[in-house]
PDB file of C-alpha atoms in Angstrom:
ATOM      1  CA  MET A   1      -4.805 -43.374 -68.421  1.00  0.00           C
ATOM      2  CA  SER A   2      -2.289 -45.772 -66.993  1.00  0.00           C
ATOM      3  CA  GLU A   3      -2.155 -49.391 -67.942  1.00  0.00           C
ATOM      4  CA  SER A   4      -3.455 -50.540 -64.563  1.00  0.00           C
ATOM      5  CA  GLN A   5      -6.425 -48.207 -64.884  1.00  0.00           C
ATOM      6  CA  LYS A   6      -7.203 -49.615 -68.294  1.00  0.00           C
ATOM      7  CA  ARG A   7      -7.120 -53.157 -66.946  1.00  0.00           C
ATOM      8  CA  GLY A   8      -9.361 -52.190 -64.062  1.00  0.00           C
ATOM      9  CA  GLN A   9     -11.876 -50.561 -66.371  1.00  0.00           C
ATOM     10  CA  GLN A  10     -11.817 -53.565 -68.653  1.00  0.00           C
ATOM     11  CA  ALA A  11     -12.360 -55.883 -65.648  1.00  0.00           C
ATOM     12  CA  ALA A  12     -15.315 -53.786 -64.468  1.00  0.00           C
ATOM     13  CA  THR A  13     -17.089 -53.870 -67.816  1.00  0.00           C
ATOM     14  CA  GLU A  14     -16.186 -57.474 -68.585  1.00  0.00           C
ATOM     15  CA  GLY A  15     -19.329 -59.634 -68.546  1.00  0.00           C
ATOM     16  CA  TRP A  16     -21.814 -56.765 -68.591  1.00  0.00           C
ATOM     17  CA  SER A  17     -23.574 -58.103 -71.695  1.00  0.00           C
ATOM     18  CA  GLN A  18     -24.007 -61.455 -69.953  1.00  0.00           C
ATOM     19  CA  ARG A  19     -25.555 -59.708 -66.996  1.00  0.00           C
ATOM     20  CA  VAL A  20     -27.879 -57.759 -69.306  1.00  0.00           C
ATOM     21  CA  THR A  21     -28.928 -60.950 -71.103  1.00  0.00           C
ATOM     22  CA  GLU A  22     -29.460 -62.827 -67.876  1.00  0.00           C
ATOM     23  CA  SER A  23     -31.146 -60.113 -65.806  1.00  0.00           C
ATOM     24  CA  SER A  24     -32.707 -57.810 -68.354  1.00  0.00           C
ATOM     25  CA  ASP A  25     -35.605 -55.644 -67.110  1.00  0.00           C
ATOM     26  CA  ALA A  26     -37.135 -55.878 -70.569  1.00  0.00           C
ATOM     27  CA  LEU A  27     -37.639 -59.604 -70.858  1.00  0.00           C
ATOM     28  CA  ASP A  28     -37.513 -62.659 -68.633  1.00  0.00           C
ATOM     29  CA  LEU A  29     -35.788 -65.095 -71.077  1.00  0.00           C
ATOM     30  CA  GLU A  30     -36.129 -68.850 -70.869  1.00  0.00           C
ATOM     31  CA  GLU A  31     -32.799 -70.404 -69.801  1.00  0.00           C
ATOM     32  CA  GLY A  32     -30.589 -71.460 -72.739  1.00  0.00           C
ATOM     33  CA  VAL A  33     -32.734 -69.862 -75.347  1.00  0.00           C
ATOM     34  CA  PHE A  34     -29.742 -68.662 -77.408  1.00  0.00           C
ATOM     35  CA  THR A  35     -28.122 -72.043 -77.367  1.00  0.00           C
ATOM     36  CA  LEU A  36     -31.036 -73.865 -78.969  1.00  0.00           C
ATOM     37  CA  GLU A  37     -30.371 -75.381 -82.410  1.00  0.00           C
ATOM     38  CA  ASP A  38     -33.827 -74.762 -83.860  1.00  0.00           C
ATOM     39  CA  PRO A  39     -34.418 -71.178 -85.135  1.00  0.00           C
ATOM     40  CA  LYS A  40     -38.177 -71.564 -84.801  1.00  0.00           C
ATOM     41  CA  ALA A  41     -37.847 -72.727 -81.152  1.00  0.00           C
ATOM     42  CA  ILE A  42     -35.671 -69.688 -80.446  1.00  0.00           C
ATOM     43  CA  ALA A  43     -38.192 -67.339 -82.056  1.00  0.00           C
ATOM     44  CA  GLN A  44     -41.164 -68.916 -80.263  1.00  0.00           C
ATOM     45  CA  SER A  45     -39.385 -68.596 -76.922  1.00  0.00           C
ATOM     46  CA  LEU A  46     -38.504 -64.901 -77.466  1.00  0.00           C
ATOM     47  CA  LYS A  47     -42.094 -64.256 -78.552  1.00  0.00           C
ATOM     48  CA  ARG A  48     -43.465 -65.940 -75.373  1.00  0.00           C
ATOM     49  CA  SER A  49     -40.997 -63.967 -73.206  1.00  0.00           C
ATOM     50  CA  ALA A  50     -41.866 -60.688 -74.880  1.00  0.00           C
ATOM     51  CA  GLU A  51     -45.598 -61.206 -74.800  1.00  0.00           C
ATOM     52  CA  ASN A  52     -45.541 -62.282 -71.144  1.00  0.00           C
ATOM     53  CA  SER A  53     -43.326 -59.443 -69.934  1.00  0.00           C
ATOM     54  CA  GLN A  54     -44.885 -56.640 -67.975  1.00  0.00           C
ATOM     55  CA  LYS A  55     -41.547 -54.822 -67.869  1.00  0.00           C
ATOM     56  CA  ARG A  56     -40.894 -54.156 -71.539  1.00  0.00           C
ATOM     57  CA  LYS A  57     -41.103 -50.602 -72.858  1.00  0.00           C
ATOM     58  CA  SER A  58     -41.952 -51.265 -76.476  1.00  0.00           C
ATOM     59  CA  ASP A  59     -44.123 -53.635 -78.457  1.00  0.00           C
ATOM     60  CA  PRO A  60     -43.424 -57.420 -78.099  1.00  0.00           C
ATOM     61  CA  TYR A  61     -41.933 -57.805 -81.545  1.00  0.00           C
ATOM     62  CA  ARG A  62     -39.418 -54.990 -81.038  1.00  0.00           C
ATOM     63  CA  SER A  63     -38.461 -56.206 -77.614  1.00  0.00           C
ATOM     64  CA  ALA A  64     -37.843 -59.800 -78.843  1.00  0.00           C
ATOM     65  CA  MET A  65     -35.878 -58.675 -81.901  1.00  0.00           C
ATOM     66  CA  SER A  66     -33.811 -56.178 -79.885  1.00  0.00           C
ATOM     67  CA  MET A  67     -32.789 -58.868 -77.399  1.00  0.00           C
ATOM     68  CA  LEU A  68     -31.895 -61.293 -80.229  1.00  0.00           C
ATOM     69  CA  THR A  69     -29.877 -58.616 -82.013  1.00  0.00           C
ATOM     70  CA  PHE A  70     -28.205 -57.456 -78.762  1.00  0.00           C
ATOM     71  CA  TYR A  71     -27.054 -61.086 -78.148  1.00  0.00           C
ATOM     72  CA  LEU A  72     -25.816 -61.541 -81.650  1.00  0.00           C
ATOM     73  CA  ASN A  73     -23.830 -58.294 -81.545  1.00  0.00           C
ATOM     74  CA  ARG A  74     -22.350 -58.884 -78.133  1.00  0.00           C
ATOM     75  CA  ALA A  75     -21.531 -62.662 -78.378  1.00  0.00           C
ATOM     76  CA  GLY A  76     -21.023 -62.783 -82.143  1.00  0.00           C
ATOM     77  CA  LYS A  77     -17.239 -62.727 -82.273  1.00  0.00           C
ATOM     78  CA  ASN A  78     -16.927 -65.612 -79.732  1.00  0.00           C
ATOM     79  CA  MET A  79     -19.747 -67.693 -81.182  1.00  0.00           C
ATOM     80  CA  PRO A  80     -19.341 -70.589 -83.561  1.00  0.00           C
ATOM     81  CA  GLU A  81     -20.424 -69.721 -87.102  1.00  0.00           C
ATOM     82  CA  SER A  82     -23.060 -72.537 -87.047  1.00  0.00           C
ATOM     83  CA  GLN A  83     -24.746 -70.953 -83.958  1.00  0.00           C
ATOM     84  CA  ARG A  84     -24.633 -67.512 -85.561  1.00  0.00           C
ATOM     85  CA  GLU A  85     -26.412 -68.876 -88.609  1.00  0.00           C
ATOM     86  CA  VAL A  86     -29.096 -70.470 -86.383  1.00  0.00           C
ATOM     87  CA  LEU A  87     -29.626 -67.119 -84.554  1.00  0.00           C
ATOM     88  CA  GLU A  88     -29.789 -65.160 -87.826  1.00  0.00           C
ATOM     89  CA  ALA A  89     -32.387 -67.686 -89.040  1.00  0.00           C
ATOM     90  CA  ALA A  90     -34.271 -67.134 -85.793  1.00  0.00           C
ATOM     91  CA  LYS A  91     -34.665 -63.434 -86.797  1.00  0.00           C
ATOM     92  CA  ASP A  92     -36.543 -64.547 -89.943  1.00  0.00           C
ATOM     93  CA  GLU A  93     -38.672 -66.906 -87.837  1.00  0.00           C
ATOM     94  CA  LEU A  94     -39.468 -64.117 -85.398  1.00  0.00           C
ATOM     95  CA  ARG A  95     -40.516 -61.845 -88.303  1.00  0.00           C
ATOM     96  CA  ALA A  96     -42.786 -64.605 -89.628  1.00  0.00           C
ATOM     97  CA  LEU A  97     -44.374 -65.139 -86.188  1.00  0.00           C
ATOM     98  CA  TYR A  98     -45.292 -61.459 -86.118  1.00  0.00           C
ATOM     99  CA  GLY A  99     -46.398 -61.323 -89.707  1.00  0.00           C
ATOM    100  CA  ARG A 100     -43.426 -59.136 -90.742  1.00  0.00           C
ATOM    101  CA  PRO A 101     -41.642 -59.586 -94.109  1.00  0.00           C
ATOM    102  CA  ARG A 102     -38.634 -61.879 -93.884  1.00  0.00           C
ATOM    103  CA  LYS A 103     -35.176 -60.517 -94.685  1.00  0.00           C
ATOM    104  CA  GLY A 104     -34.687 -59.856 -98.367  1.00  0.00           C
ATOM    105  CA  THR A 105     -38.364 -59.709 -99.226  1.00  0.00           C
ATOM    106  CA  VAL A 106     -39.999 -56.535-100.587  1.00  0.00           C
ATOM    107  CA  ARG A 107     -43.322 -55.491 -99.244  1.00  0.00           C
ATOM    108  CA  LYS A 108     -45.904 -54.466-101.812  1.00  0.00           C
TER     109      LYS A 108
END
């Protein structure tokens, strides 16, 4: 593959994760949800979006957690560490909202 083909391919795929986050068929996210500073508010927003969605293919918990994980994985390297910590904490809050064990806890 030539250098110009590589640049063209890179340009075509650049921003695809942003498009997925903004126009996902799985969830209609509230604007700016991933920029909130309160992990509980992020989790509650994702829960609302997942439970109100008629388009999702799996249960609400899985859809919400998948979108949060997707965002963390795709935007993580360009995200400030403080926001990454907020989003990681939002995962625990989401687990709590759905009655799932928090990270690091053992179910008996």
